[in-house]
JSON list of C-alpha atoms in Angstrom, two decimals:
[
{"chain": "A", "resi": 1, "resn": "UNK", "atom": "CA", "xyz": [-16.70, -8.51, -3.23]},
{"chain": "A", "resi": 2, "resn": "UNK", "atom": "CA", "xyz": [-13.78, -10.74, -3.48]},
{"chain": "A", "resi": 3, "resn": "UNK", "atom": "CA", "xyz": [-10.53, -9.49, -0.97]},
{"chain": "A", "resi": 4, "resn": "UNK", "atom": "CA", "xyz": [-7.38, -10.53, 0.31]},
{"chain": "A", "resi": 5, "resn": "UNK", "atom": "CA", "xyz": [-7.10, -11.95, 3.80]},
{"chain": "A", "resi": 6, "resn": "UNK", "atom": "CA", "xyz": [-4.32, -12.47, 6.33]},
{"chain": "A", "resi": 7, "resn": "UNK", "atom": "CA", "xyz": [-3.55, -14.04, 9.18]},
{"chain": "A", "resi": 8, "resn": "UNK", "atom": "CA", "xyz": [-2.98, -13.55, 11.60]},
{"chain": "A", "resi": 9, "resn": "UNK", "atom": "CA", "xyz": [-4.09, -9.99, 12.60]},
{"chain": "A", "resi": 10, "resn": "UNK", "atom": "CA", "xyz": [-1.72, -9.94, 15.62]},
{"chain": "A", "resi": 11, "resn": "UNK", "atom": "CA", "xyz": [1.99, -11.80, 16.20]},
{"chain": "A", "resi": 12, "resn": "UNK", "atom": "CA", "xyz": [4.07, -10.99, 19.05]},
{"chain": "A", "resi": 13, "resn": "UNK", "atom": "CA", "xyz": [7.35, -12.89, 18.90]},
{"chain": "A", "resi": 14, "resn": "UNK", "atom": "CA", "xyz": [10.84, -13.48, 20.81]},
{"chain": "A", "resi": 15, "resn": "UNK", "atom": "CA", "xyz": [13.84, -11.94, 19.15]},
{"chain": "A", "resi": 16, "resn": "UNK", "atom": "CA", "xyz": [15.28, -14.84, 16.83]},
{"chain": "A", "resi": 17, "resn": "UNK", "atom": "CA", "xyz": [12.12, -16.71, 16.57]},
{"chain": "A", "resi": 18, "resn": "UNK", "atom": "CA", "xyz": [11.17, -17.54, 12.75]},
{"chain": "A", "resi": 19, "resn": "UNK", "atom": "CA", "xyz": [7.51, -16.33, 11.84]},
{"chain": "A", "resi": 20, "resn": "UNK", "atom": "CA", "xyz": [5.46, -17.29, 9.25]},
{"chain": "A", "resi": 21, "resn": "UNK", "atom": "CA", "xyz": [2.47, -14.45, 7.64]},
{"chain": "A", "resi": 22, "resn": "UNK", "atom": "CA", "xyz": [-0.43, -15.76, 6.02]},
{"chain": "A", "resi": 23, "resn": "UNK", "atom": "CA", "xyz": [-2.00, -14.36, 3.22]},
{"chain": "A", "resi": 24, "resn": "UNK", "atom": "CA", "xyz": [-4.92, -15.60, 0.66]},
{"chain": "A", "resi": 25, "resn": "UNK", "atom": "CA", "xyz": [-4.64, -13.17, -2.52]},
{"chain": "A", "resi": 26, "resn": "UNK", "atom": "CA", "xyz": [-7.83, -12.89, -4.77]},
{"chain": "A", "resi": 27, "resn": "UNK", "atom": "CA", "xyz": [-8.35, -16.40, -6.17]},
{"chain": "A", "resi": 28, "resn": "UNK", "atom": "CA", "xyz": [-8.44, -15.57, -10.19]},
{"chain": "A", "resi": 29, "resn": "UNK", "atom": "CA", "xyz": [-5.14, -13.11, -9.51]},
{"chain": "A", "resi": 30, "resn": "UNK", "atom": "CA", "xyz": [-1.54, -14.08, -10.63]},
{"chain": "A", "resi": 31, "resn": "UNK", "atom": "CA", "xyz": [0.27, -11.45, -9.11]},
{"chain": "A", "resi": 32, "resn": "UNK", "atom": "CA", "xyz": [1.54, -11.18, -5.20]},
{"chain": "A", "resi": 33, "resn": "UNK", "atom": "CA", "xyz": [3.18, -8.56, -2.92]},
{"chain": "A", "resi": 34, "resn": "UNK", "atom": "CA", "xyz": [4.19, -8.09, 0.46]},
{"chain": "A", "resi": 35, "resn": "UNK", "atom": "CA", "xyz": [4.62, -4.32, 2.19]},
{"chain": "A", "resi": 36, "resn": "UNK", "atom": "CA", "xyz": [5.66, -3.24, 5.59]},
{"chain": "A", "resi": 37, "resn": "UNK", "atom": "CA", "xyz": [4.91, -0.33, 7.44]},
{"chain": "A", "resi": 38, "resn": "UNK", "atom": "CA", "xyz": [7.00, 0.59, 10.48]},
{"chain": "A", "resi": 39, "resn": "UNK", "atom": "CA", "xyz": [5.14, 2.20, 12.94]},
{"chain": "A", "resi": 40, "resn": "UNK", "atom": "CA", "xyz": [5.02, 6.13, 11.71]},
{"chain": "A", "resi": 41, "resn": "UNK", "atom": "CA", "xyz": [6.90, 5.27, 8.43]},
{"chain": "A", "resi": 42, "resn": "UNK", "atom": "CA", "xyz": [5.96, 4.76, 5.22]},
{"chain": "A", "resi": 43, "resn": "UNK", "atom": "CA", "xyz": [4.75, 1.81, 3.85]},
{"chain": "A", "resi": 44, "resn": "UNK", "atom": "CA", "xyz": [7.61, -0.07, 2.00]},
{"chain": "A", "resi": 45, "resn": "UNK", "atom": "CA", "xyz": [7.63, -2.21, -0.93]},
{"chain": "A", "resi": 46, "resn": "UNK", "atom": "CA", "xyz": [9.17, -5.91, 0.06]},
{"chain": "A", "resi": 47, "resn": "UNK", "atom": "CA", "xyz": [8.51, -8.26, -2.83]},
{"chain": "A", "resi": 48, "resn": "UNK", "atom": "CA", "xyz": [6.78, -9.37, -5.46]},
{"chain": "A", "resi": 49, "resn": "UNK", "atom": "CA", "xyz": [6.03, -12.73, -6.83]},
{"chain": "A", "resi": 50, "resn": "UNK", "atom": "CA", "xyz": [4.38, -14.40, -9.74]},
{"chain": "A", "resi": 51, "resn": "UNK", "atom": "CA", "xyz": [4.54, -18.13, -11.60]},
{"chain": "A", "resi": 52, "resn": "UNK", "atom": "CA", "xyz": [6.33, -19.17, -7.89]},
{"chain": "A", "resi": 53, "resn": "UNK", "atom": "CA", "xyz": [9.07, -16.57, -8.41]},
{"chain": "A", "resi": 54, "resn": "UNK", "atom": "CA", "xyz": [10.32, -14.06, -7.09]},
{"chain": "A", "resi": 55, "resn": "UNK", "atom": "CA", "xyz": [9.50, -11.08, -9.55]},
{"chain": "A", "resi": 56, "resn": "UNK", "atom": "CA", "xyz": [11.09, -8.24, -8.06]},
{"chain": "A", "resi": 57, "resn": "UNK", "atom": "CA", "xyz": [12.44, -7.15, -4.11]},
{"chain": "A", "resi": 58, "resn": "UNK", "atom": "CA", "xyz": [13.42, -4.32, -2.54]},
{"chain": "A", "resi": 59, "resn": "UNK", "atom": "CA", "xyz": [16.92, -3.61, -0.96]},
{"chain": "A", "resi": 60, "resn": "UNK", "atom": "CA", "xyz": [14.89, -4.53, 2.35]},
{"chain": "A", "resi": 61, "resn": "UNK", "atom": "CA", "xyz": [14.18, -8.31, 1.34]},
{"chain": "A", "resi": 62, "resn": "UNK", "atom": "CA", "xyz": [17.41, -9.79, 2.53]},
{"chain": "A", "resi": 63, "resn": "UNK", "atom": "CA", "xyz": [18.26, -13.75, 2.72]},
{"chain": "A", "resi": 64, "resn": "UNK", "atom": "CA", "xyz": [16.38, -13.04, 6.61]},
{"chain": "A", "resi": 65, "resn": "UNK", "atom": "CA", "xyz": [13.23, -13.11, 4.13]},
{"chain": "A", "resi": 66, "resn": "UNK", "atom": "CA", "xyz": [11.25, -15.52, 1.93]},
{"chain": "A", "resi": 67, "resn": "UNK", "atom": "CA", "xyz": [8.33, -16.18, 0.25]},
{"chain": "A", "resi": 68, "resn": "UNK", "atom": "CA", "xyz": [6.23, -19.06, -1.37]},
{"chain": "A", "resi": 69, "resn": "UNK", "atom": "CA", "xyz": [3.01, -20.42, -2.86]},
{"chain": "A", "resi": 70, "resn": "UNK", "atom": "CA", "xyz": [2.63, -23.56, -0.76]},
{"chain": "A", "resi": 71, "resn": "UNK", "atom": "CA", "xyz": [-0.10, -24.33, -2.05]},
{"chain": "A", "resi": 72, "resn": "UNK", "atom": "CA", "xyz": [-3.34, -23.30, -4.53]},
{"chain": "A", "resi": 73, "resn": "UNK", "atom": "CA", "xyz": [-4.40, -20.70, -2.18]},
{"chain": "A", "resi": 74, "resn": "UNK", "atom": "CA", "xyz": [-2.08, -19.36, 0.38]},
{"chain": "A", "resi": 75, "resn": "UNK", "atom": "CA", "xyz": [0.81, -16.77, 0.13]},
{"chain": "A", "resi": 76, "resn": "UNK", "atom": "CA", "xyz": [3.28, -16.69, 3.17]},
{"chain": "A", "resi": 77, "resn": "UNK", "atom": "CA", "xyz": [6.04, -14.59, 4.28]},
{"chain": "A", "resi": 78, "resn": "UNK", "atom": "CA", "xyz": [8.83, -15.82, 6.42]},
{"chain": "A", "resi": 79, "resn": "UNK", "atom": "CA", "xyz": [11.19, -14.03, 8.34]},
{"chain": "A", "resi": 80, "resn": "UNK", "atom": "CA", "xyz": [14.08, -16.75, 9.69]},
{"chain": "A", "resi": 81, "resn": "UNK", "atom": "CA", "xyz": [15.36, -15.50, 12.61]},
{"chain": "A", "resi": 82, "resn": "UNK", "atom": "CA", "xyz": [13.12, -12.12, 13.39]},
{"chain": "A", "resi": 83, "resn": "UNK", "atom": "CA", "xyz": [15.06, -8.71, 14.26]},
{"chain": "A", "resi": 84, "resn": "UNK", "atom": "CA", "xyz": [13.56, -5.85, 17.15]},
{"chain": "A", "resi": 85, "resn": "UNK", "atom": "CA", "xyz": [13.22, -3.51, 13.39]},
{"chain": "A", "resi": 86, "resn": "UNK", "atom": "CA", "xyz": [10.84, -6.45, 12.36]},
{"chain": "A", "resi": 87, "resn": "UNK", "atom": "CA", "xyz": [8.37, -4.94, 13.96]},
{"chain": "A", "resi": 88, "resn": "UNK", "atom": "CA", "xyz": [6.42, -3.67, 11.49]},
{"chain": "A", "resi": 89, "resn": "UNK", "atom": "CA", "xyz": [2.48, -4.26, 10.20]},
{"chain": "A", "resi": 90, "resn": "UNK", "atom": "CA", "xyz": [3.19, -6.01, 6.77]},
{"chain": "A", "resi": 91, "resn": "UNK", "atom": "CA", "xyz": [0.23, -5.90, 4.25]},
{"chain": "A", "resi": 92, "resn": "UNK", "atom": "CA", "xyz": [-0.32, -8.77, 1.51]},
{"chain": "A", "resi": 93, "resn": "UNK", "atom": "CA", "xyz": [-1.19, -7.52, -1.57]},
{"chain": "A", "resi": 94, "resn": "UNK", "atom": "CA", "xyz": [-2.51, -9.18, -4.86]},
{"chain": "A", "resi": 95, "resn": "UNK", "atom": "CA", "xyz": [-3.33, -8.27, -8.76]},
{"chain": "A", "resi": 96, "resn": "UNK", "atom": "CA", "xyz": [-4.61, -10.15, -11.60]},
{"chain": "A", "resi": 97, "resn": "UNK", "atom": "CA", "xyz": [-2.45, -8.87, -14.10]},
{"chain": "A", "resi": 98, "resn": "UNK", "atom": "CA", "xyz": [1.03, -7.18, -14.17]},
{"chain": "A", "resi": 99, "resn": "UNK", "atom": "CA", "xyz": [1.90, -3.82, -14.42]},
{"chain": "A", "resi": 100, "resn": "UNK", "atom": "CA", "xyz": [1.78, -1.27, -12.58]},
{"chain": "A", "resi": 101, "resn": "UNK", "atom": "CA", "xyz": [-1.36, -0.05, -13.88]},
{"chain": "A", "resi": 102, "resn": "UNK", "atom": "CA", "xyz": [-2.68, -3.12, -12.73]},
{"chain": "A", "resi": 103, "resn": "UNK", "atom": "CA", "xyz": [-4.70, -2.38, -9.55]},
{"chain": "A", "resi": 104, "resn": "UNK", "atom": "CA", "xyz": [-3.27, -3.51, -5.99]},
{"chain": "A", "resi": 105, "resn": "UNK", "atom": "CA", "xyz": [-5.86, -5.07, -3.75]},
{"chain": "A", "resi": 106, "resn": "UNK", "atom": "CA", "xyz": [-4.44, -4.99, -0.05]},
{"chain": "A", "resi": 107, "resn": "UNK", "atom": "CA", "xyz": [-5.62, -7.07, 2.72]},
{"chain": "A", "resi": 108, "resn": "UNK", "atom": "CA", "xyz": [-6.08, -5.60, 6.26]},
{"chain": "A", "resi": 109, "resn": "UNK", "atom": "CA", "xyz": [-2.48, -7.15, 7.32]},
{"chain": "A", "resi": 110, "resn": "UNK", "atom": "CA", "xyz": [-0.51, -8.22, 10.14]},
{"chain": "A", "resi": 111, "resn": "UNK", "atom": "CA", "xyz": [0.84, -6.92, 13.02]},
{"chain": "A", "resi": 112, "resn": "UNK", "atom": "CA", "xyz": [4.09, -7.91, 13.82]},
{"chain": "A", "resi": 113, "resn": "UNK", "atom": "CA", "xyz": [5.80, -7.20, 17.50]},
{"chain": "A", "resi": 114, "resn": "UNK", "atom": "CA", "xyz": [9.01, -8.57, 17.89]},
{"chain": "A", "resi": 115, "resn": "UNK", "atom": "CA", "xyz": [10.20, -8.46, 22.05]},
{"chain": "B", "resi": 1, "resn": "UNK", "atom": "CA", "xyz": [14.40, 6.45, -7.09]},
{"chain": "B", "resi": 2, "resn": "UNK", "atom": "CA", "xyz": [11.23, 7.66, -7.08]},
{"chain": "B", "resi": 3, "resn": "UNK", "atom": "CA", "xyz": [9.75, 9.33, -4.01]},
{"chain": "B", "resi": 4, "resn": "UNK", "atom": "CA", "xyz": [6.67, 10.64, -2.50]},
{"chain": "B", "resi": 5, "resn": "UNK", "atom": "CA", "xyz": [5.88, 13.34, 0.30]},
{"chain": "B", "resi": 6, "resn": "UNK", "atom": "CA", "xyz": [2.55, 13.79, 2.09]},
{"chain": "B", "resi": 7, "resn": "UNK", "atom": "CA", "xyz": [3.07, 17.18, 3.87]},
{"chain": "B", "resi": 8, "resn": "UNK", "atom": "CA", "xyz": [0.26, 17.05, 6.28]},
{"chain": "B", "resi": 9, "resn": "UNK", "atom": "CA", "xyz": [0.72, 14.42, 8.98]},
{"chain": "B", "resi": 10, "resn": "UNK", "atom": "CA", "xyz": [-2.90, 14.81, 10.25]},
{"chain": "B", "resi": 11, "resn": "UNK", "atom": "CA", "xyz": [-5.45, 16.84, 9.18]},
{"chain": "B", "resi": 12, "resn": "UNK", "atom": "CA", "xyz": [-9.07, 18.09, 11.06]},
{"chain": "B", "resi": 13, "resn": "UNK", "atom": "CA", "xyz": [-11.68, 18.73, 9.23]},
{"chain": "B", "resi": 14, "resn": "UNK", "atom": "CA", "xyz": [-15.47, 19.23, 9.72]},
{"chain": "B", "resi": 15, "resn": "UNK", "atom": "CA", "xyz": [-18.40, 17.25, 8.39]},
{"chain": "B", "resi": 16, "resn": "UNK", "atom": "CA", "xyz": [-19.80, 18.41, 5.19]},
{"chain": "B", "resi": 17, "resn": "UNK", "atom": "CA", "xyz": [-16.62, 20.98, 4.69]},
{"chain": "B", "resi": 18, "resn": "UNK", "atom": "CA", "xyz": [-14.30, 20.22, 1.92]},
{"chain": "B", "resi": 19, "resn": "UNK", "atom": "CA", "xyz": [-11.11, 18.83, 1.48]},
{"chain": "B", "resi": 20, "resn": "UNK", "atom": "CA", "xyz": [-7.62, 18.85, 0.20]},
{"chain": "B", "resi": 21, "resn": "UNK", "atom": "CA", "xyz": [-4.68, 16.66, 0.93]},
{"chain": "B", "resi": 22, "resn": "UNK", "atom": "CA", "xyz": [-1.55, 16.93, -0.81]},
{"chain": "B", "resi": 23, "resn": "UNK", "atom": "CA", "xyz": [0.65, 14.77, -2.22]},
{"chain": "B", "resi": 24, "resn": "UNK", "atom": "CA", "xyz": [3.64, 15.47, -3.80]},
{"chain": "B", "resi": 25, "resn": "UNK", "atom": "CA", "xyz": [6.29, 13.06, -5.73]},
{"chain": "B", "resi": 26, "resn": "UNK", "atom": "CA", "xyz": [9.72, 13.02, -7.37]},
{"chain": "B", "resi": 27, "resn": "UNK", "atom": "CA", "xyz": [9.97, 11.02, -10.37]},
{"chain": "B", "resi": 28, "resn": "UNK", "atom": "CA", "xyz": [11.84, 11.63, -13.61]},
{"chain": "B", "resi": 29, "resn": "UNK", "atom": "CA", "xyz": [8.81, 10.74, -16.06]},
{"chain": "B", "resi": 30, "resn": "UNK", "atom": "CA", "xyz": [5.63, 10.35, -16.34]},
{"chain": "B", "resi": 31, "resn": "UNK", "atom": "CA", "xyz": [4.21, 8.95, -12.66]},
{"chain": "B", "resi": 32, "resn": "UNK", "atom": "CA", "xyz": [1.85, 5.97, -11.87]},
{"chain": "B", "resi": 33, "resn": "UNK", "atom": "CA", "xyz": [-0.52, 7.90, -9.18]},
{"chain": "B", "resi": 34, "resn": "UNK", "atom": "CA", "xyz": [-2.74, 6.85, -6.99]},
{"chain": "B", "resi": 35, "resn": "UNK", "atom": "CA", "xyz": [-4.24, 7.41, -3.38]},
{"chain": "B", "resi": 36, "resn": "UNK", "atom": "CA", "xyz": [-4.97, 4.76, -1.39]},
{"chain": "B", "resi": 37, "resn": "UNK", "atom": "CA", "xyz": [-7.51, 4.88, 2.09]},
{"chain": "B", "resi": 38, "resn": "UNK", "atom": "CA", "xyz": [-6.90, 2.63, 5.27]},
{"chain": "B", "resi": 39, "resn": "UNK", "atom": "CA", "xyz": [-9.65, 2.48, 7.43]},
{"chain": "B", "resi": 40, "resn": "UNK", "atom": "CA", "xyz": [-9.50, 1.09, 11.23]},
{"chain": "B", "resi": 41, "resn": "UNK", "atom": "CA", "xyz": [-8.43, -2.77, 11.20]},
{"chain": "B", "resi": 42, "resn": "UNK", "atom": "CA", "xyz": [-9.35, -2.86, 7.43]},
{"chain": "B", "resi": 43, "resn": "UNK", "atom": "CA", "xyz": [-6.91, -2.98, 4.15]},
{"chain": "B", "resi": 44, "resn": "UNK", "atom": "CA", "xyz": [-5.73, -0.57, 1.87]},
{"chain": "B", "resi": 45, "resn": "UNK", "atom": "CA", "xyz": [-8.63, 0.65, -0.42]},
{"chain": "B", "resi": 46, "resn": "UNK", "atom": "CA", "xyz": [-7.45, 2.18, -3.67]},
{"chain": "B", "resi": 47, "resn": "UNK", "atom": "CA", "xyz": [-9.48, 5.66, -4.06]},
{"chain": "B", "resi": 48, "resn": "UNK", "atom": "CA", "xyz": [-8.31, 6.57, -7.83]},
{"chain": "B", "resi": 49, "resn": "UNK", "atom": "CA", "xyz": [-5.42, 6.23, -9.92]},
{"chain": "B", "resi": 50, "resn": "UNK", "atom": "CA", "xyz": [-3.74, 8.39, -12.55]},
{"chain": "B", "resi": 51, "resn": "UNK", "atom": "CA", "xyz": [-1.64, 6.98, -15.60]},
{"chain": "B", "resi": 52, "resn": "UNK", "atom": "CA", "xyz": [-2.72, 9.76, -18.89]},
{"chain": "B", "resi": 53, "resn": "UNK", "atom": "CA", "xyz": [-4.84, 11.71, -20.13]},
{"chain": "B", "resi": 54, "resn": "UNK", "atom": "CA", "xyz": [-7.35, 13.98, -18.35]},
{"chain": "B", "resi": 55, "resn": "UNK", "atom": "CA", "xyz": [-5.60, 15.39, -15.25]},
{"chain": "B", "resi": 56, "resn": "UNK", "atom": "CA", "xyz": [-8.66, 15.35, -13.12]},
{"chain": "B", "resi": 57, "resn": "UNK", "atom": "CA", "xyz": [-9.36, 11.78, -11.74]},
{"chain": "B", "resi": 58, "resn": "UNK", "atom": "CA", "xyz": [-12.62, 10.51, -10.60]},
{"chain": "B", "resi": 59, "resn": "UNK", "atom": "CA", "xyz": [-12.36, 8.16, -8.07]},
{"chain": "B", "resi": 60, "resn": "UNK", "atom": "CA", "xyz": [-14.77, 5.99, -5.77]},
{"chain": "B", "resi": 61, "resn": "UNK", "atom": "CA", "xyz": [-16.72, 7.81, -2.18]},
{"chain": "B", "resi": 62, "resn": "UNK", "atom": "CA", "xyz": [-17.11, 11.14, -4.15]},
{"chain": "B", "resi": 63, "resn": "UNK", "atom": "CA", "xyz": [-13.28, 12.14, -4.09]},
{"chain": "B", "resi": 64, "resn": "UNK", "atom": "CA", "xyz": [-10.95, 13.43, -6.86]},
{"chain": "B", "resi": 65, "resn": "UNK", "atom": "CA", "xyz": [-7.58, 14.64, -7.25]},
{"chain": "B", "resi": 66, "resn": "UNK", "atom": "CA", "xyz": [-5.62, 16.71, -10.06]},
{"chain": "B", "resi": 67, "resn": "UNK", "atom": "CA", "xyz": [-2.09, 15.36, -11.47]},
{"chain": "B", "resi": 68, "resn": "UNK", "atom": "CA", "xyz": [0.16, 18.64, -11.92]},
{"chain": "B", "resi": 69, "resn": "UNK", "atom": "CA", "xyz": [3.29, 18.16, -13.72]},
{"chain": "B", "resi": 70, "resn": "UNK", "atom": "CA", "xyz": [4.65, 21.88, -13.03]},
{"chain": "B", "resi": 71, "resn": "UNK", "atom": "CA", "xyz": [3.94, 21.34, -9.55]},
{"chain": "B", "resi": 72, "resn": "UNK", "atom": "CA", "xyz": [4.90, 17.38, -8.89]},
{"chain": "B", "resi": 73, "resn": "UNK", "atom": "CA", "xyz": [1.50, 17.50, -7.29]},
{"chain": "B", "resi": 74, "resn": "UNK", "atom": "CA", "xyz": [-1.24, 15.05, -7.21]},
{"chain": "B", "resi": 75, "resn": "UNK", "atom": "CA", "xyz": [-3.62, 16.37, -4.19]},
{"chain": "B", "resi": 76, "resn": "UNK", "atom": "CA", "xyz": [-7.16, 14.70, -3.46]},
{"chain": "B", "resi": 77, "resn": "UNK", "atom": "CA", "xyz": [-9.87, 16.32, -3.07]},
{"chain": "B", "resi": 78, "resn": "UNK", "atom": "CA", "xyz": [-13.37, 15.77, -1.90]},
{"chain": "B", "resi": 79, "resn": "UNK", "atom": "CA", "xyz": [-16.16, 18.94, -1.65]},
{"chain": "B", "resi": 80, "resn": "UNK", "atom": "CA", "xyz": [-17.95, 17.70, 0.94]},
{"chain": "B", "resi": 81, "resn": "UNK", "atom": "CA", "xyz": [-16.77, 15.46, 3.87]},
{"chain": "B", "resi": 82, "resn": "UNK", "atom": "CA", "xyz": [-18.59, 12.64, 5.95]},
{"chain": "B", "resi": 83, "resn": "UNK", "atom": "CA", "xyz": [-17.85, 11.18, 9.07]},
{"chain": "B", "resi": 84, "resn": "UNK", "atom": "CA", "xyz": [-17.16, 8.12, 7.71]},
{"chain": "B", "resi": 85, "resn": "UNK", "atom": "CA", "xyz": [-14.31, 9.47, 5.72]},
{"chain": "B", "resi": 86, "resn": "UNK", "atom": "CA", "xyz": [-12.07, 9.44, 8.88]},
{"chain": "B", "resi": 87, "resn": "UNK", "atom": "CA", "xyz": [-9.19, 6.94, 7.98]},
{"chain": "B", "resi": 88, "resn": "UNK", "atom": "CA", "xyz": [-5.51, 7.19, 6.82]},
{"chain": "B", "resi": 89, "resn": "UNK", "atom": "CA", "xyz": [-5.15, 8.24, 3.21]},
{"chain": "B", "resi": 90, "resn": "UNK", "atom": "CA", "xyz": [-2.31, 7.11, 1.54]},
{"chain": "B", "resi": 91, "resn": "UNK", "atom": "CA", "xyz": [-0.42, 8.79, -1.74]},
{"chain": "B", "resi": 92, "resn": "UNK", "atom": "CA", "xyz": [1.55, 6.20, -3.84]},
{"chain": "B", "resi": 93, "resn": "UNK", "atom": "CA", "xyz": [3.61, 6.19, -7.30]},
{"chain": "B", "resi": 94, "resn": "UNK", "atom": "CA", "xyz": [4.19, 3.71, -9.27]},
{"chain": "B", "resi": 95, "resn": "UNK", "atom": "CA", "xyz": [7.71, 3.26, -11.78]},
{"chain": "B", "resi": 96, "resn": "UNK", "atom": "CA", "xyz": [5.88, 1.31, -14.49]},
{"chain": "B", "resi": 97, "resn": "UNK", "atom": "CA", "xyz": [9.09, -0.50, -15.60]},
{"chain": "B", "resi": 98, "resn": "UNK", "atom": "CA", "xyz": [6.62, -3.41, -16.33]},
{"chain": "B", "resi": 99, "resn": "UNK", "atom": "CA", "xyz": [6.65, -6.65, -14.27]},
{"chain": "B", "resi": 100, "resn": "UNK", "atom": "CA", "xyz": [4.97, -6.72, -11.02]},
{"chain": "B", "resi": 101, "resn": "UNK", "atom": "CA", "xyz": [5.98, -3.55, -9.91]},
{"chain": "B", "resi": 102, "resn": "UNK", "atom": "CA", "xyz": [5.92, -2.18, -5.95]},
{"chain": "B", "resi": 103, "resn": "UNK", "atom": "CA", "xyz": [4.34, 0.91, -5.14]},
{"chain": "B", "resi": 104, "resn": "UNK", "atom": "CA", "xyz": [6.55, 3.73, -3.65]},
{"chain": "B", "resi": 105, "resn": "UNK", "atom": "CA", "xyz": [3.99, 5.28, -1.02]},
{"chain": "B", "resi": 106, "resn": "UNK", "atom": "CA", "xyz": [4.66, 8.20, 0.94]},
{"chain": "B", "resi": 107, "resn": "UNK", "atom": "CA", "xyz": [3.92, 8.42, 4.89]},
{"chain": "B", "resi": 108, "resn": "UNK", "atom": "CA", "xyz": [0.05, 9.27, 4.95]},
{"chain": "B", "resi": 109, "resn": "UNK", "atom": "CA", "xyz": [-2.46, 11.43, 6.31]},
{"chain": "B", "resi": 110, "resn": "UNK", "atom": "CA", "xyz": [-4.89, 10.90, 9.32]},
{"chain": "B", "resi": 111, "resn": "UNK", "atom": "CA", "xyz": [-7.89, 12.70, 8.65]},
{"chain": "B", "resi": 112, "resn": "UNK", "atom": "CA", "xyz": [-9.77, 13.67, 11.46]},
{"chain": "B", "resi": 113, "resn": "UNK", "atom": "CA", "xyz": [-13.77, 14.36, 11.23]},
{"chain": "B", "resi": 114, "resn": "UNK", "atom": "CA", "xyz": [-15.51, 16.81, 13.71]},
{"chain": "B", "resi": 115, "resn": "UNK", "atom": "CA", "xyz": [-19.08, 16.86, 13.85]}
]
């Protein structure tokens, strides 16, 4: 069965440091998401992207945060200069059509540790 | 804003007893529903989903849950529980406002098995 992947599984970073999260989506699916999940909290809603644009973000996705399709495959998240609240495991998500109807398929994400 | 509250932090259960966590949400119309499982180092698996119709959902792994629109309740069920069922179980809601919508999901539930 076809799923989403991400790496990497673990990133422990310095305060400041830019980091870049790794996702492959579903290959025949259009539509991409990123979620975080602070230790204990609920799991957030960051962005969502499709046709290499931004389709919607949450109040949390601020200019610290950006995403792209570099290339046929790959889905990345960067965070520019990475806060101690970064912390956070951040889930990739993917879905062939839009909607929200449209089923989410969520890879086993990243954890970030920011020192 | 829509918004969604799993009650039960963590919940113990023993194998081959049933089960019932609750999930319930805050949402002027008609909700997107769905619960969503999160095993050890894997993704987020979605269980079932509710947009219309029948109230009671069948989902995938034998487990079921009943949308409630007097009570804002859409609790999962399942009558009799495995060991492998231990994992984090996650409520979510969707806005359906059309594009590629994020999930709102509440906190989640550990379930604990004992043999």
């Amino acid at each position: 069965e076809p799923e989403v992947t991400q790496t990497p599984s673990h990133q422990v970073t310095q305060m400041g440091q830019e980091v870049i999260l790794r996702c492959v989506p579903i290959s025949n699916h259009l539509y991409f998401y990123w979620y975080r999940q602070i230790l204990g909290q609920k799991v957030e809603f960051l962005v969502s992207f499709y046709n290499n644009e931004i389709s919607e973000k949450s109040e949390i996705f601020d200019d610290q945060f950006s995403v792209e399709r570099p290339d046929g495959s790959n889905f990345t998240l960067k965070i520019r200069s990475t806060k101690l609240e970064d912390s956070a495991m951040y889930f990739c998500a993917s879905s062939e059509e839009q909607g929200v109807q449209e089923t989410q398929y969520f890879g086993p994400g990243t954890r970030l540790l920011v020192l | 804003a829509q918004s969604v509250t799993q009650p039960d932090i963590h919940i113990t259960v023993s194998e081959g007893a049933s089960l019932e966590l609750r999930c319930n949400y805050s949402y002027g119309a008609t909700p997107y529903l769905f619960w969503y499982v999160q095993s050890p180092g894997q993704g987020l698996q979605l269980l079932l989903k509710y947009f219309s119709g029948d109230t009671l959902v069948q989902g995938i792994k034998g487990f079921e849950a009943e949308f409630k629109r007097s009570q804002s309740s859409f609790n999962l069920r399942k009558p009799s529980v495995h060991w492998s069922d231990a994992a984090e179980y996650f409520c979510a809601v969707g806005e359906g406002r059309g594009g590629a919508d994020g999930l709102t999901f509440g906190k989640g539930t550990h379930l604990i098995i004992q043999p």
